[in-house]
PDB file of C-alpha atoms in Angstrom:
ATOM      1  CA  LEU A   1      20.703   9.010   9.853  1.00 61.00           C
ATOM      2  CA  ALA A   2      23.968   8.634   8.004  1.00 69.00           C
ATOM      3  CA  LYS A   3      23.714   9.401   4.308  1.00 87.00           C
ATOM      4  CA  THR A   4      24.347   6.485   1.971  1.00 92.00           C
ATOM      5  CA  THR A   5      25.449   6.394  -1.644  1.00 94.00           C
ATOM      6  CA  GLN A   6      25.027   3.387  -3.899  1.00 96.00           C
ATOM      7  CA  PRO A   7      24.957   2.839  -7.660  1.00 97.00           C
ATOM      8  CA  ILE A   8      21.660   3.599  -9.341  1.00 95.00           C
ATOM      9  CA  SER A   9      21.637   0.439 -11.400  1.00 97.00           C
ATOM     10  CA  MET A  10      23.565  -2.758 -12.121  1.00 97.00           C
ATOM     11  CA  ASP A  11      23.219  -5.495 -14.715  1.00 97.00           C
ATOM     12  CA  SER A  12      24.162  -9.140 -14.301  1.00 97.00           C
ATOM     13  CA  TYR A  13      23.535 -12.576 -15.749  1.00 97.00           C
ATOM     14  CA  GLU A  14      22.082 -15.645 -14.147  1.00 97.00           C
ATOM     15  CA  GLY A  15      24.603 -17.620 -12.119  1.00 97.00           C
ATOM     16  CA  GLN A  16      26.959 -14.732 -11.542  1.00 97.00           C
ATOM     17  CA  GLU A  17      27.908 -13.234  -8.199  1.00 97.00           C
ATOM     18  CA  VAL A  18      26.727  -9.671  -7.725  1.00 98.00           C
ATOM     19  CA  ASN A  19      28.390  -7.206  -5.390  1.00 98.00           C
ATOM     20  CA  ILE A  20      26.627  -3.945  -4.564  1.00 98.00           C
ATOM     21  CA  THR A  21      28.693  -1.390  -2.716  1.00 97.00           C
ATOM     22  CA  CYS A  22      27.307   1.271  -0.440  1.00 96.00           C
ATOM     23  CA  SER A  23      29.217   4.276   0.855  1.00 96.00           C
ATOM     24  CA  HIS A  24      28.389   5.705   4.284  1.00 94.00           C
ATOM     25  CA  ASN A  25      31.207   8.041   5.286  1.00 93.00           C
ATOM     26  CA  ASN A  26      29.403   9.543   8.282  1.00 92.00           C
ATOM     27  CA  ILE A  27      28.512   6.287   9.984  1.00 93.00           C
ATOM     28  CA  ALA A  28      28.416   6.572  13.778  1.00 92.00           C
ATOM     29  CA  THR A  29      29.550   4.162  16.460  1.00 91.00           C
ATOM     30  CA  ASN A  30      26.011   2.962  17.218  1.00 88.00           C
ATOM     31  CA  ASP A  31      25.051   2.487  13.570  1.00 92.00           C
ATOM     32  CA  TYR A  32      24.358  -0.800  11.848  1.00 93.00           C
ATOM     33  CA  ILE A  33      24.324  -1.358   8.101  1.00 94.00           C
ATOM     34  CA  THR A  34      21.081  -2.844   6.877  1.00 94.00           C
ATOM     35  CA  TRP A  35      20.011  -3.980   3.408  1.00 96.00           C
ATOM     36  CA  TYR A  36      16.518  -4.376   2.015  1.00 96.00           C
ATOM     37  CA  GLN A  37      15.247  -5.804  -1.263  1.00 96.00           C
ATOM     38  CA  GLN A  38      12.071  -4.639  -2.952  1.00 94.00           C
ATOM     39  CA  PHE A  39      10.104  -6.042  -5.859  1.00 93.00           C
ATOM     40  CA  PRO A  40       7.522  -3.872  -7.655  1.00 88.00           C
ATOM     41  CA  SER A  41       4.308  -3.347  -5.701  1.00 84.00           C
ATOM     42  CA  GLN A  42       5.586  -5.324  -2.726  1.00 89.00           C
ATOM     43  CA  GLY A  43       6.896  -4.346   0.664  1.00 91.00           C
ATOM     44  CA  PRO A  44      10.659  -4.145   1.167  1.00 94.00           C
ATOM     45  CA  ARG A  45      12.196  -7.352   2.405  1.00 94.00           C
ATOM     46  CA  PHE A  46      14.882  -7.300   5.107  1.00 92.00           C
ATOM     47  CA  ILE A  47      17.952  -9.100   3.737  1.00 95.00           C
ATOM     48  CA  ILE A  48      20.828  -8.672   6.132  1.00 95.00           C
ATOM     49  CA  GLN A  49      22.287  -6.461   8.823  1.00 94.00           C
ATOM     50  CA  GLY A  50      25.818  -6.129  10.111  1.00 94.00           C
ATOM     51  CA  TYR A  51      28.163  -4.020  12.214  1.00 95.00           C
ATOM     52  CA  LYS A  52      31.649  -5.043  11.166  1.00 92.00           C
ATOM     53  CA  THR A  53      33.677  -7.644   9.264  1.00 93.00           C
ATOM     54  CA  LYS A  54      31.441 -10.208   7.579  1.00 96.00           C
ATOM     55  CA  VAL A  55      27.897 -11.417   8.065  1.00 95.00           C
ATOM     56  CA  THR A  56      26.381 -14.271   6.090  1.00 96.00           C
ATOM     57  CA  ASN A  57      22.912 -15.727   5.960  1.00 94.00           C
ATOM     58  CA  GLU A  58      21.028 -17.992   3.586  1.00 93.00           C
ATOM     59  CA  VAL A  59      20.369 -15.132   1.184  1.00 91.00           C
ATOM     60  CA  ALA A  60      23.472 -12.940   1.082  1.00 96.00           C
ATOM     61  CA  SER A  61      26.758 -11.895   2.605  1.00 97.00           C
ATOM     62  CA  LEU A  62      27.643  -8.466   3.905  1.00 98.00           C
ATOM     63  CA  PHE A  63      31.246  -7.321   3.959  1.00 97.00           C
ATOM     64  CA  ILE A  64      32.212  -4.352   6.121  1.00 97.00           C
ATOM     65  CA  PRO A  65      35.816  -3.085   6.228  1.00 96.00           C
ATOM     66  CA  ALA A  66      37.455  -1.982   9.441  1.00 96.00           C
ATOM     67  CA  ASP A  67      36.716   1.732   8.932  1.00 95.00           C
ATOM     68  CA  ARG A  68      33.014   0.916   8.274  1.00 96.00           C
ATOM     69  CA  LYS A  69      32.733   3.775   5.790  1.00 95.00           C
ATOM     70  CA  SER A  70      31.455   1.427   3.132  1.00 96.00           C
ATOM     71  CA  SER A  71      29.884  -2.001   2.847  1.00 97.00           C
ATOM     72  CA  THR A  72      29.298  -4.550   0.121  1.00 98.00           C
ATOM     73  CA  LEU A  73      26.230  -6.710  -0.286  1.00 98.00           C
ATOM     74  CA  SER A  74      27.151  -9.924  -2.071  1.00 98.00           C
ATOM     75  CA  LEU A  75      24.509 -12.048  -3.783  1.00 97.00           C
ATOM     76  CA  PRO A  76      25.917 -15.450  -4.810  1.00 94.00           C
ATOM     77  CA  ARG A  77      24.784 -16.996  -8.098  1.00 93.00           C
ATOM     78  CA  VAL A  78      21.905 -14.649  -8.871  1.00 97.00           C
ATOM     79  CA  SER A  79      18.803 -15.794 -10.678  1.00 96.00           C
ATOM     80  CA  LEU A  80      16.164 -13.915 -12.646  1.00 97.00           C
ATOM     81  CA  SER A  81      14.097 -13.622  -9.473  1.00 96.00           C
ATOM     82  CA  ASP A  82      16.811 -11.500  -7.868  1.00 96.00           C
ATOM     83  CA  THR A  83      15.876  -8.650 -10.192  1.00 97.00           C
ATOM     84  CA  ALA A  84      14.786  -5.986  -7.732  1.00 97.00           C
ATOM     85  CA  VAL A  85      15.783  -2.726  -6.080  1.00 96.00           C
ATOM     86  CA  TYR A  86      18.290  -3.052  -3.248  1.00 97.00           C
ATOM     87  CA  TYR A  87      18.481  -0.429  -0.526  1.00 95.00           C
ATOM     88  CA  CYS A  88      21.331   0.231   1.862  1.00 95.00           C
ATOM     89  CA  LEU A  89      20.418   1.920   5.153  1.00 93.00           C
ATOM     90  CA  VAL A  90      22.426   2.905   8.190  1.00 92.00           C
ATOM     91  CA  LEU A  91      20.418   2.580  11.382  1.00 89.00           C
ATOM     92  CA  SER A  92      21.249   3.278  14.998  1.00 86.00           C
ATOM     93  CA  ASN A  93      20.766   0.657  17.678  1.00 83.00           C
ATOM     94  CA  THR A  94      19.517   3.270  20.146  1.00 81.00           C
ATOM     95  CA  GLY A  95      15.880   2.473  19.513  1.00 79.00           C
ATOM     96  CA  PHE A  96      13.244   2.440  16.825  1.00 82.00           C
ATOM     97  CA  GLN A  97      14.040   4.518  13.761  1.00 82.00           C
ATOM     98  CA  LYS A  98      11.834   5.346  10.856  1.00 85.00           C
ATOM     99  CA  LEU A  99      13.273   3.930   7.666  1.00 87.00           C
ATOM    100  CA  VAL A 100      14.260   6.413   4.999  1.00 84.00           C
ATOM    101  CA  PHE A 101      14.886   4.685   1.700  1.00 85.00           C
ATOM    102  CA  GLY A 102      16.951   6.411  -0.943  1.00 83.00           C
ATOM    103  CA  THR A 103      16.786   5.563  -4.623  1.00 85.00           C
ATOM    104  CA  GLY A 104      18.496   2.220  -4.107  1.00 93.00           C
ATOM    105  CA  THR A 105      20.266   0.099  -6.686  1.00 97.00           C
ATOM    106  CA  ARG A 106      18.122  -1.379  -9.424  1.00 96.00           C
ATOM    107  CA  LEU A 107      19.567  -4.815 -10.244  1.00 98.00           C
ATOM    108  CA  LEU A 108      18.593  -6.410 -13.531  1.00 98.00           C
ATOM    109  CA  VAL A 109      19.456 -10.077 -13.966  1.00 97.00           C
ATOM    110  CA  SER A 110      19.294 -11.381 -17.511  1.00 97.00           C
ATOM    111  CA  PRO A 111      19.268 -14.966 -18.797  1.00 96.00           C
TER     112      PRO A 111
ATOM    113  CA  LYS B   1       6.770 -17.927  11.871  1.00 67.00           C
ATOM    114  CA  ALA B   2       4.053 -16.279   9.848  1.00 80.00           C
ATOM    115  CA  GLY B   3       4.974 -12.965   8.308  1.00 93.00           C
ATOM    116  CA  VAL B   4       3.251  -9.615   8.512  1.00 96.00           C
ATOM    117  CA  THR B   5      -0.214  -9.707   7.014  1.00 97.00           C
ATOM    118  CA  GLN B   6      -2.212  -6.798   5.696  1.00 97.00           C
ATOM    119  CA  THR B   7      -5.825  -6.595   4.684  1.00 97.00           C
ATOM    120  CA  PRO B   8      -7.280  -5.802   2.305  1.00 97.00           C
ATOM    121  CA  ARG B   9      -4.641  -6.118  -0.408  1.00 96.00           C
ATOM    122  CA  TYR B  10      -6.460  -3.847  -2.837  1.00 97.00           C
ATOM    123  CA  LEU B  11      -8.997  -1.111  -2.291  1.00 96.00           C
ATOM    124  CA  ILE B  12     -10.761   1.408  -4.479  1.00 98.00           C
ATOM    125  CA  LYS B  13     -12.410   4.393  -2.822  1.00 98.00           C
ATOM    126  CA  THR B  14     -13.932   7.664  -3.886  1.00 98.00           C
ATOM    127  CA  ARG B  15     -12.745  11.126  -2.863  1.00 98.00           C
ATOM    128  CA  GLY B  16     -14.214  12.179   0.458  1.00 98.00           C
ATOM    129  CA  GLN B  17     -14.675   8.671   1.770  1.00 98.00           C
ATOM    130  CA  GLN B  18     -12.702   7.161   4.594  1.00 98.00           C
ATOM    131  CA  VAL B  19     -10.788   3.907   4.720  1.00 98.00           C
ATOM    132  CA  THR B  20      -9.420   1.570   7.369  1.00 98.00           C
ATOM    133  CA  LEU B  21      -6.470  -0.706   6.722  1.00 98.00           C
ATOM    134  CA  SER B  22      -5.437  -3.555   8.973  1.00 98.00           C
ATOM    135  CA  CYS B  23      -2.074  -5.048   9.873  1.00 98.00           C
ATOM    136  CA  SER B  24      -1.188  -8.129  11.868  1.00 98.00           C
ATOM    137  CA  PRO B  25       2.450  -8.181  12.959  1.00 96.00           C
ATOM    138  CA  ILE B  26       4.776 -11.115  13.305  1.00 95.00           C
ATOM    139  CA  SER B  27       4.015 -13.006  16.487  1.00 93.00           C
ATOM    140  CA  GLY B  28       5.947 -11.503  19.384  1.00 91.00           C
ATOM    141  CA  HIS B  29       6.590  -8.180  17.684  1.00 92.00           C
ATOM    142  CA  ARG B  30       5.179  -5.267  19.644  1.00 91.00           C
ATOM    143  CA  SER B  31       6.182  -2.416  17.374  1.00 93.00           C
ATOM    144  CA  VAL B  32       4.123  -1.712  14.280  1.00 96.00           C
ATOM    145  CA  SER B  33       4.890   1.097  11.878  1.00 95.00           C
ATOM    146  CA  TRP B  34       3.098   2.358   8.798  1.00 97.00           C
ATOM    147  CA  TYR B  35       4.559   3.740   5.592  1.00 96.00           C
ATOM    148  CA  GLN B  36       3.139   5.243   2.429  1.00 96.00           C
ATOM    149  CA  GLN B  37       4.888   4.532  -0.858  1.00 93.00           C
ATOM    150  CA  THR B  38       4.242   6.483  -4.050  1.00 91.00           C
ATOM    151  CA  PRO B  39       6.292   6.699  -7.243  1.00 85.00           C
ATOM    152  CA  GLY B  40       6.900  10.383  -6.711  1.00 82.00           C
ATOM    153  CA  GLN B  41       7.668  10.553  -2.991  1.00 83.00           C
ATOM    154  CA  GLY B  42       9.109   7.133  -2.397  1.00 84.00           C
ATOM    155  CA  LEU B  43       8.577   5.460   0.938  1.00 88.00           C
ATOM    156  CA  GLN B  44       7.455   7.831   3.698  1.00 92.00           C
ATOM    157  CA  PHE B  45       6.986   7.109   7.372  1.00 93.00           C
ATOM    158  CA  LEU B  46       3.506   7.667   8.790  1.00 96.00           C
ATOM    159  CA  PHE B  47       3.670   6.542  12.412  1.00 94.00           C
ATOM    160  CA  GLU B  48       4.797   3.824  14.770  1.00 94.00           C
ATOM    161  CA  TYR B  49       2.912   2.148  17.588  1.00 95.00           C
ATOM    162  CA  PHE B  50       4.330   0.242  20.517  1.00 92.00           C
ATOM    163  CA  SER B  51       2.236  -1.295  23.275  1.00 92.00           C
ATOM    164  CA  GLU B  52      -0.904   0.468  22.049  1.00 94.00           C
ATOM    165  CA  THR B  53       0.753   3.906  22.122  1.00 95.00           C
ATOM    166  CA  GLN B  54       1.844   6.036  19.219  1.00 94.00           C
ATOM    167  CA  ARG B  55       5.536   6.444  19.794  1.00 91.00           C
ATOM    168  CA  ASN B  56       6.723   8.132  16.611  1.00 91.00           C
ATOM    169  CA  LYS B  57       4.955  10.187  13.991  1.00 93.00           C
ATOM    170  CA  GLY B  58       5.821  11.352  10.514  1.00 93.00           C
ATOM    171  CA  ASN B  59       4.761  14.528   8.712  1.00 93.00           C
ATOM    172  CA  PHE B  60       1.310  13.616   7.539  1.00 96.00           C
ATOM    173  CA  PRO B  61      -1.938  15.551   8.105  1.00 96.00           C
ATOM    174  CA  GLY B  62      -4.365  14.629  10.848  1.00 96.00           C
ATOM    175  CA  ARG B  63      -6.541  12.793   8.321  1.00 97.00           C
ATOM    176  CA  PHE B  64      -4.131   9.923   8.797  1.00 98.00           C
ATOM    177  CA  SER B  65      -4.529   8.180  12.113  1.00 97.00           C
ATOM    178  CA  GLY B  66      -3.885   4.812  13.583  1.00 97.00           C
ATOM    179  CA  ARG B  67      -4.239   2.648  16.596  1.00 97.00           C
ATOM    180  CA  GLN B  68      -2.864  -0.533  18.030  1.00 97.00           C
ATOM    181  CA  PHE B  69      -4.704  -3.200  19.963  1.00 97.00           C
ATOM    182  CA  SER B  70      -3.544  -5.232  22.934  1.00 96.00           C
ATOM    183  CA  ASN B  71      -2.634  -8.134  20.654  1.00 94.00           C
ATOM    184  CA  SER B  72      -0.338  -5.752  18.696  1.00 95.00           C
ATOM    185  CA  ARG B  73      -2.570  -5.739  15.645  1.00 97.00           C
ATOM    186  CA  SER B  74      -2.822  -2.279  14.170  1.00 98.00           C
ATOM    187  CA  GLU B  75      -5.219  -0.317  12.038  1.00 98.00           C
ATOM    188  CA  MET B  76      -4.647   2.775   9.994  1.00 98.00           C
ATOM    189  CA  ASN B  77      -7.460   5.135   9.064  1.00 98.00           C
ATOM    190  CA  VAL B  78      -7.546   7.818   6.420  1.00 98.00           C
ATOM    191  CA  SER B  79     -10.505  10.163   6.456  1.00 96.00           C
ATOM    192  CA  THR B  80     -11.737  12.484   3.725  1.00 97.00           C
ATOM    193  CA  LEU B  81      -9.730  10.745   1.047  1.00 98.00           C
ATOM    194  CA  GLU B  82      -7.968  12.794  -1.608  1.00 97.00           C
ATOM    195  CA  LEU B  83      -6.701  11.694  -5.001  1.00 97.00           C
ATOM    196  CA  GLY B  84      -3.140  12.111  -3.725  1.00 95.00           C
ATOM    197  CA  ASP B  85      -3.730   9.443  -1.099  1.00 97.00           C
ATOM    198  CA  SER B  86      -3.549   6.791  -3.806  1.00 97.00           C
ATOM    199  CA  ALA B  87      -0.518   4.753  -2.802  1.00 96.00           C
ATOM    200  CA  LEU B  88       0.822   1.494  -1.516  1.00 96.00           C
ATOM    201  CA  TYR B  89       0.413   1.458   2.258  1.00 97.00           C
ATOM    202  CA  LEU B  90       2.918  -0.719   4.015  1.00 97.00           C
ATOM    203  CA  CYS B  91       2.958  -1.993   7.524  1.00 97.00           C
ATOM    204  CA  ALA B  92       6.119  -3.205   9.205  1.00 96.00           C
ATOM    205  CA  SER B  93       6.569  -4.986  12.478  1.00 94.00           C
ATOM    206  CA  SER B  94       9.793  -4.975  14.378  1.00 90.00           C
ATOM    207  CA  SER B  95      11.499  -6.004  17.537  1.00 80.00           C
ATOM    208  CA  PRO B  96      14.782  -4.997  19.037  1.00 72.00           C
ATOM    209  CA  GLY B  97      17.542  -7.332  17.970  1.00 69.00           C
ATOM    210  CA  GLN B  98      21.232  -7.487  18.680  1.00 66.00           C
ATOM    211  CA  GLY B  99      21.721  -4.504  16.425  1.00 74.00           C
ATOM    212  CA  ALA B 100      19.330  -1.938  15.058  1.00 80.00           C
ATOM    213  CA  TYR B 101      15.633  -2.696  14.919  1.00 82.00           C
ATOM    214  CA  GLU B 102      14.874  -5.153  12.138  1.00 86.00           C
ATOM    215  CA  GLN B 103      11.664  -4.109  10.428  1.00 90.00           C
ATOM    216  CA  TYR B 104       9.713  -6.691   8.467  1.00 93.00           C
ATOM    217  CA  PHE B 105       7.194  -5.452   5.955  1.00 95.00           C
ATOM    218  CA  GLY B 106       3.876  -6.851   4.911  1.00 95.00           C
ATOM    219  CA  PRO B 107       2.762  -7.116   1.267  1.00 94.00           C
ATOM    220  CA  GLY B 108       0.975  -3.779   1.455  1.00 96.00           C
ATOM    221  CA  THR B 109      -2.470  -2.480   0.648  1.00 97.00           C
ATOM    222  CA  ARG B 110      -2.849  -0.816  -2.729  1.00 96.00           C
ATOM    223  CA  LEU B 111      -5.304   2.062  -2.291  1.00 97.00           C
ATOM    224  CA  THR B 112      -6.722   3.783  -5.315  1.00 97.00           C
ATOM    225  CA  VAL B 113      -8.773   6.934  -4.818  1.00 97.00           C
ATOM    226  CA  THR B 114     -10.969   7.992  -7.724  1.00 97.00           C
TER     227      THR B 114
END
């Protein structure tokens, strides 16, 4: 599994756009970038997955530059309920992989 | 589609007892994996089942076991409970997608061992 590095914490205000960057210098050709969100005492929630360029769904956007050594999770117009820990993982498409969550980024959204 | 469901949501057991946790995956998902989450160790992989067979296993003692039924529902059993087994036990179901496996977690079972 490629090692990932992301900020430990971020602060934002309601209505703002939040961008969380993840570094994954050793990403391999078969690897996909995957983001999860976790609230206290709940299971992680799959947010988005991408391979290159840009992926968007109803929750977030994922921007991946051409070299794929980093990625940015973008949360548009955050609300208080977006306060959570966000994890960036790099997973291969060669089959099932156990998930190894790092410390993640703790996002605090204030009024 | 209904999400992953886990029962029970909360459980209190005494040291030495055994416990069985249940997980129902998302309809159509054949892979079910189990994780243990504690404040100190974070989220750790226990094992994964696919088509009633254990396909992957983490580094947990033999007291932790599991099984999967033909309808993909899975159970996890912990025997001879220890205080350190107190944790949030999470089940995730997954299916191969266009990219890497997308794993969807249930709400978890909070186990407290006293």
